[in-house]
Coordinates of C-alpha atoms in Angstrom, one line a residue:
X1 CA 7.9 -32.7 5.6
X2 CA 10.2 -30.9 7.8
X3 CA 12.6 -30.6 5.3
X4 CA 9.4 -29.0 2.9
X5 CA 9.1 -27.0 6.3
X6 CA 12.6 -25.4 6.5
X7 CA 13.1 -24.4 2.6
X8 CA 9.5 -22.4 2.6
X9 CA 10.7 -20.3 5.7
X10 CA 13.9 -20.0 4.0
X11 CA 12.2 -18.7 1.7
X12 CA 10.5 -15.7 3.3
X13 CA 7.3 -18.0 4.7
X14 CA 6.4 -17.2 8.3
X15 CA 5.7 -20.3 10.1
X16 CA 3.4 -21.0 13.1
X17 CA 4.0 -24.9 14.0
X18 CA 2.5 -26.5 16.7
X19 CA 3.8 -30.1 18.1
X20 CA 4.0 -32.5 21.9
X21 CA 8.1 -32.5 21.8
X22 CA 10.8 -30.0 20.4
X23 CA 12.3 -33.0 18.4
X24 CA 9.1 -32.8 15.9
X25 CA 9.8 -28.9 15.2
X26 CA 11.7 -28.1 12.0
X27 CA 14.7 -26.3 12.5
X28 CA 13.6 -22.4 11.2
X29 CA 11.9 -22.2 14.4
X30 CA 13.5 -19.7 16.8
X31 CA 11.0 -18.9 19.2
X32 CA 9.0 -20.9 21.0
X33 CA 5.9 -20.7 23.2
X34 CA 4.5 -22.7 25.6
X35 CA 0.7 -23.1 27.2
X36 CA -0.1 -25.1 30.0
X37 CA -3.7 -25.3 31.4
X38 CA -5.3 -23.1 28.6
X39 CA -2.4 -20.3 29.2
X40 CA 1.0 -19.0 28.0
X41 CA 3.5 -20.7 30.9
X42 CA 6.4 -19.2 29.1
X43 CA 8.5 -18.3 26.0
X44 CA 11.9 -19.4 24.7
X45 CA 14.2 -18.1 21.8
X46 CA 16.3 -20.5 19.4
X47 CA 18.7 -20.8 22.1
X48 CA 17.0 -22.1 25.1
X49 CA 16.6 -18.1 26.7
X50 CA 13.4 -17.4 28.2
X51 CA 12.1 -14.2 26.2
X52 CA 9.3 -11.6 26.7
X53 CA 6.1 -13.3 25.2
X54 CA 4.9 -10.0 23.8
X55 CA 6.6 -7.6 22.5
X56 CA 7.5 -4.0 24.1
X57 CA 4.9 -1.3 22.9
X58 CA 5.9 1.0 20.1
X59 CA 7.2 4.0 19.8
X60 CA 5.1 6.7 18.3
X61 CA 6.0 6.9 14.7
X62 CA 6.1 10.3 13.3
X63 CA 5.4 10.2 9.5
X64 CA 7.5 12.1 7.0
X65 CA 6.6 15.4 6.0
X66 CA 3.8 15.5 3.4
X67 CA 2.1 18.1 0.8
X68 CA -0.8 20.5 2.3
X69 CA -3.1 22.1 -0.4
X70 CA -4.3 25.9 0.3
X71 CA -8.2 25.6 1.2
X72 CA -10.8 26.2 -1.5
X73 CA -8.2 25.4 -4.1
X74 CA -10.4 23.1 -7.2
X75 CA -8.9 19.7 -7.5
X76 CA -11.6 17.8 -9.1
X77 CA -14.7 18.9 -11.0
X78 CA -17.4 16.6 -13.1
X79 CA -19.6 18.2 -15.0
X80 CA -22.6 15.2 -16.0
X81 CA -20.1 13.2 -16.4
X82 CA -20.8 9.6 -17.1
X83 CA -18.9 6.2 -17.5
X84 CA -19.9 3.3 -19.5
X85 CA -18.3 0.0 -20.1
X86 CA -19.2 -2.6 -22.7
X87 CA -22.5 -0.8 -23.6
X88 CA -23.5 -0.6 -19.4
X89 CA -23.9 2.9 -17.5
X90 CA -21.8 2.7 -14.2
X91 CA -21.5 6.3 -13.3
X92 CA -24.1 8.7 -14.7
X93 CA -24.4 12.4 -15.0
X94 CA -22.3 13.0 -12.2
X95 CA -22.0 16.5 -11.0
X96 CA -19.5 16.9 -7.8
X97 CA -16.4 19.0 -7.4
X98 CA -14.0 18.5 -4.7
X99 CA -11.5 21.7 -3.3
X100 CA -8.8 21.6 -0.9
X101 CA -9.1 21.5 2.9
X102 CA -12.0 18.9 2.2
X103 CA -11.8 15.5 2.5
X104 CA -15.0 12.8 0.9
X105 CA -15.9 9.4 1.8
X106 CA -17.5 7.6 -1.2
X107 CA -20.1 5.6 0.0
X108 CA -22.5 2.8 -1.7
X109 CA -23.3 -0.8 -2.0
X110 CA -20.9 -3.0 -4.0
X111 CA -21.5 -2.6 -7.7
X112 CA -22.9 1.3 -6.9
X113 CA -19.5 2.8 -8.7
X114 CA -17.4 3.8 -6.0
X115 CA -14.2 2.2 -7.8
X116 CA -15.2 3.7 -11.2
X117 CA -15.6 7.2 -9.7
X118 CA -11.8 6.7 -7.8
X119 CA -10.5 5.4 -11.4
X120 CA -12.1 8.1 -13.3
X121 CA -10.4 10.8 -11.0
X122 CA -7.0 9.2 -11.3
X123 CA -7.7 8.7 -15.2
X124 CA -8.1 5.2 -15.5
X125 CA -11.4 5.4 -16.8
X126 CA -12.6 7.9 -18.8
X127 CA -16.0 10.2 -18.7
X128 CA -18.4 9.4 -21.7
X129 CA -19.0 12.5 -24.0
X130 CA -17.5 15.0 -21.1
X131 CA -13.8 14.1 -20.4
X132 CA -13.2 17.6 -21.8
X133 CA -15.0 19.3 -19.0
X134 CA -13.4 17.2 -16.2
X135 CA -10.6 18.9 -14.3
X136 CA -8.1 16.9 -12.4
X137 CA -5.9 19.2 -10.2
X138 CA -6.1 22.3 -13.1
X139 CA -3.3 24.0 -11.6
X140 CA -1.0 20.9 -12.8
X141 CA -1.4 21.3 -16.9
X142 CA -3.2 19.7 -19.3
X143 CA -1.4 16.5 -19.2
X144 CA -2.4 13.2 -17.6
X145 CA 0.6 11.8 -16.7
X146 CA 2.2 14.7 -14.5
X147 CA -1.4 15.2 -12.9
X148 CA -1.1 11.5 -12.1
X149 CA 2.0 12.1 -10.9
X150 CA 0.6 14.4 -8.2
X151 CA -2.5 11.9 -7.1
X152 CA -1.2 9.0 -4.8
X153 CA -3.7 6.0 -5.3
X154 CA -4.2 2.6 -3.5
X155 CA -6.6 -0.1 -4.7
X156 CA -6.7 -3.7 -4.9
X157 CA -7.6 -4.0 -8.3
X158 CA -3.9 -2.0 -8.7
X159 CA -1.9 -4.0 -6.5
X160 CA -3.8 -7.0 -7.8
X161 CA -2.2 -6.5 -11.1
X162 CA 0.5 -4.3 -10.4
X163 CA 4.0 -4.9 -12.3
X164 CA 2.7 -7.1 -15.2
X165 CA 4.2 -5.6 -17.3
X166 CA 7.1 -5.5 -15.9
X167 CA 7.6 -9.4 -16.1
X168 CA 9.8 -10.1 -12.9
X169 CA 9.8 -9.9 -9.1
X170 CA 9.7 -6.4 -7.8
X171 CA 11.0 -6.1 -4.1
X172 CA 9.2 -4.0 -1.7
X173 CA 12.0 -1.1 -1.6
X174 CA 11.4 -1.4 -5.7
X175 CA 7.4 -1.1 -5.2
X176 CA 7.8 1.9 -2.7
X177 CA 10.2 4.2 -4.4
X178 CA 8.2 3.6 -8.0
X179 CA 5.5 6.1 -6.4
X180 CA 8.1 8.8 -7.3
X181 CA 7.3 7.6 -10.8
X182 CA 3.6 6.6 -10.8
X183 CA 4.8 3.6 -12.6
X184 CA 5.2 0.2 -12.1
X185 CA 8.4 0.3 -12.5
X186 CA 11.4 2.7 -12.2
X187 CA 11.4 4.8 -15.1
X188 CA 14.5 7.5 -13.8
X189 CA 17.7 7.9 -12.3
X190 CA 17.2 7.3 -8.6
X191 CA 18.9 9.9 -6.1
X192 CA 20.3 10.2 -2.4
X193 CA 17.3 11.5 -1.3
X194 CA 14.5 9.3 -2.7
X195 CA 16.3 6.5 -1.3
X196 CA 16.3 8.1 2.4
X197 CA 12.8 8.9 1.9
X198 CA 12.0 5.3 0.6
X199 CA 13.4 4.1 3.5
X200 CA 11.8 7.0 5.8
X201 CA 8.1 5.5 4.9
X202 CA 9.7 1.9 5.0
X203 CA 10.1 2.9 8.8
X204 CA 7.3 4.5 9.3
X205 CA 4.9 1.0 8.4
X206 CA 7.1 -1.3 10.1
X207 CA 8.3 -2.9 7.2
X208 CA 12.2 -1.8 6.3
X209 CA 13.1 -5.3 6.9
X210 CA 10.7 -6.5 3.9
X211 CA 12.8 -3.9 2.0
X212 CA 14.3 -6.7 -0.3
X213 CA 11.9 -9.3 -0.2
X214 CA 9.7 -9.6 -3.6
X215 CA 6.2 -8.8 -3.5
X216 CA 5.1 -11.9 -3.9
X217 CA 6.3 -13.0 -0.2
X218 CA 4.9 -10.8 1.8
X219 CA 1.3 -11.1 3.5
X220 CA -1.6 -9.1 1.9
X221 CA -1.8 -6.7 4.5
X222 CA 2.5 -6.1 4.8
X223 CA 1.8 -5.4 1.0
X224 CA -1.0 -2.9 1.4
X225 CA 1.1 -1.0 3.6
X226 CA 3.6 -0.7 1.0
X227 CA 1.4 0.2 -1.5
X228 CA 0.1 3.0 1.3
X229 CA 3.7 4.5 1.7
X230 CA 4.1 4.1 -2.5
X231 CA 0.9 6.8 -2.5
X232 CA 2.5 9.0 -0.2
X233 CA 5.8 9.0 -1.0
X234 CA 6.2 12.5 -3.4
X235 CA 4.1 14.2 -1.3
X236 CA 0.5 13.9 -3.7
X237 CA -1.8 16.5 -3.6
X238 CA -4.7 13.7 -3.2
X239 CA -5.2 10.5 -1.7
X240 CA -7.2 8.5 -3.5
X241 CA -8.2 5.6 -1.1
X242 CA -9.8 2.3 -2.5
X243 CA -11.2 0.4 0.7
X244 CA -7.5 0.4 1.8
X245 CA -8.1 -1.5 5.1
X246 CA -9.8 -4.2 3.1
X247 CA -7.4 -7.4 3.9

């Protein structure tokens, strides 16, 4: 079992282990904290060293610099737009349009269409009989991919299913700079300074040490914030936000 233990920490698992005598803790463990009477007494590192049981407050982070759109400026407009899937009306005869300076909460019970109206800006869902009247971001062209390419979006449907089709492990560093690319995966030569601004978000979440771990062993919420800097990264002229504190 120990054994078991040590290879899934080895492995990226974080481990949490509690036990009446050191000799029954597995050997990944490198801190250690004890309680006596219903309180911390102390803490120890893997060599014996009595250690700080919390850690020292953080310094304010200061993001990287990000796009600013001039107020009043369209960026989305339906006109009765509607979405249907498999013969069932989920948005219908929606009329809203969205400028710069503002920014919406979309609010409604689950099954409402809050996803489908977030999908349907970012194009992953098209508007029944009036796609031709929607505008996304107008001043970007006509074509979807480089207006997508100005949107950063965060959902958990997309990082639910997020590099399928890619068909191996993506590290975080990988998921991150992709945003560059609104892909999944890296579809362009890579320069000096997407890499410093990769690693400029990485720093910014707390998580430049996940750099080169694959996405598959990290926590949900390490992940999330990965996905967060991904939709940031070139500097989108939206945020599109899918319950992103959900997890």
């Amino acid at each position: 079992l120990i054994r078991a233990i040590d290879i899934a920490a080895a492995n990226g698992t974080t481990i949490i282990c509690s036990a009446h005598r050191k000799e029954e803790l597995p050997s990944c463990v490198n801190k250690t904290l004890y309680i006596r009477d219903g309180k911390i007494d102390h803490c120890r590192d893997g060599e014996g060293r009595e250690v700080s049981c919390a850690s020292p407050r953080e310094l304010k982070r200061t993001p990287p610099e990000v796009n600013s759109i001039e107020p009043g400026r369209t960026l989305f407009k339906l006109s009765d737009a509607s979405v249907v899937f498999l013969g069932k009306t989920v948005l219908n005869n929606i009329d809203w349009e969205m400028t710069g300076g503002q920014s919406w909460a979309v609010l409604g019970r689950n099954g409402a269409g809050k996803s489908t109206l977030l999908r349907l800006l970012y194009g992953d869902a098209a508007a029944y009989a009036a796609e031709d009247e929607m505008k996304r971001l107008p001043e970007r062209g006509d074509n979807l991919r480089s207006v997508r390419g100005r949107m950063g979006m965060v959902s958990a449907s997309m990082q639910a299913s997020f590099g399928e089709a890619v068909g191996k492990p993506i590290p975080i560093f990988d998921v991150v700079i992709s945003g560059f690319f609104a892909s999944a995966g890296i579809l362009d030569e890579i320069s000096d300074e997407m890499r410093e601004k990769t690693w400029e978000w990485l720093r910014f979440f707390g998580i430049e040490e996940l750099a080169n771990r694959p996405m598959e062993q990290v926590s949900y919420g390490q992940l999330r914030k990965a996905f967060i800097a991904r939709a940031l990264i070139s500097g989108p002229d939206v945020l599109l936000l899918d319950e992103p504190l959900a997890g």
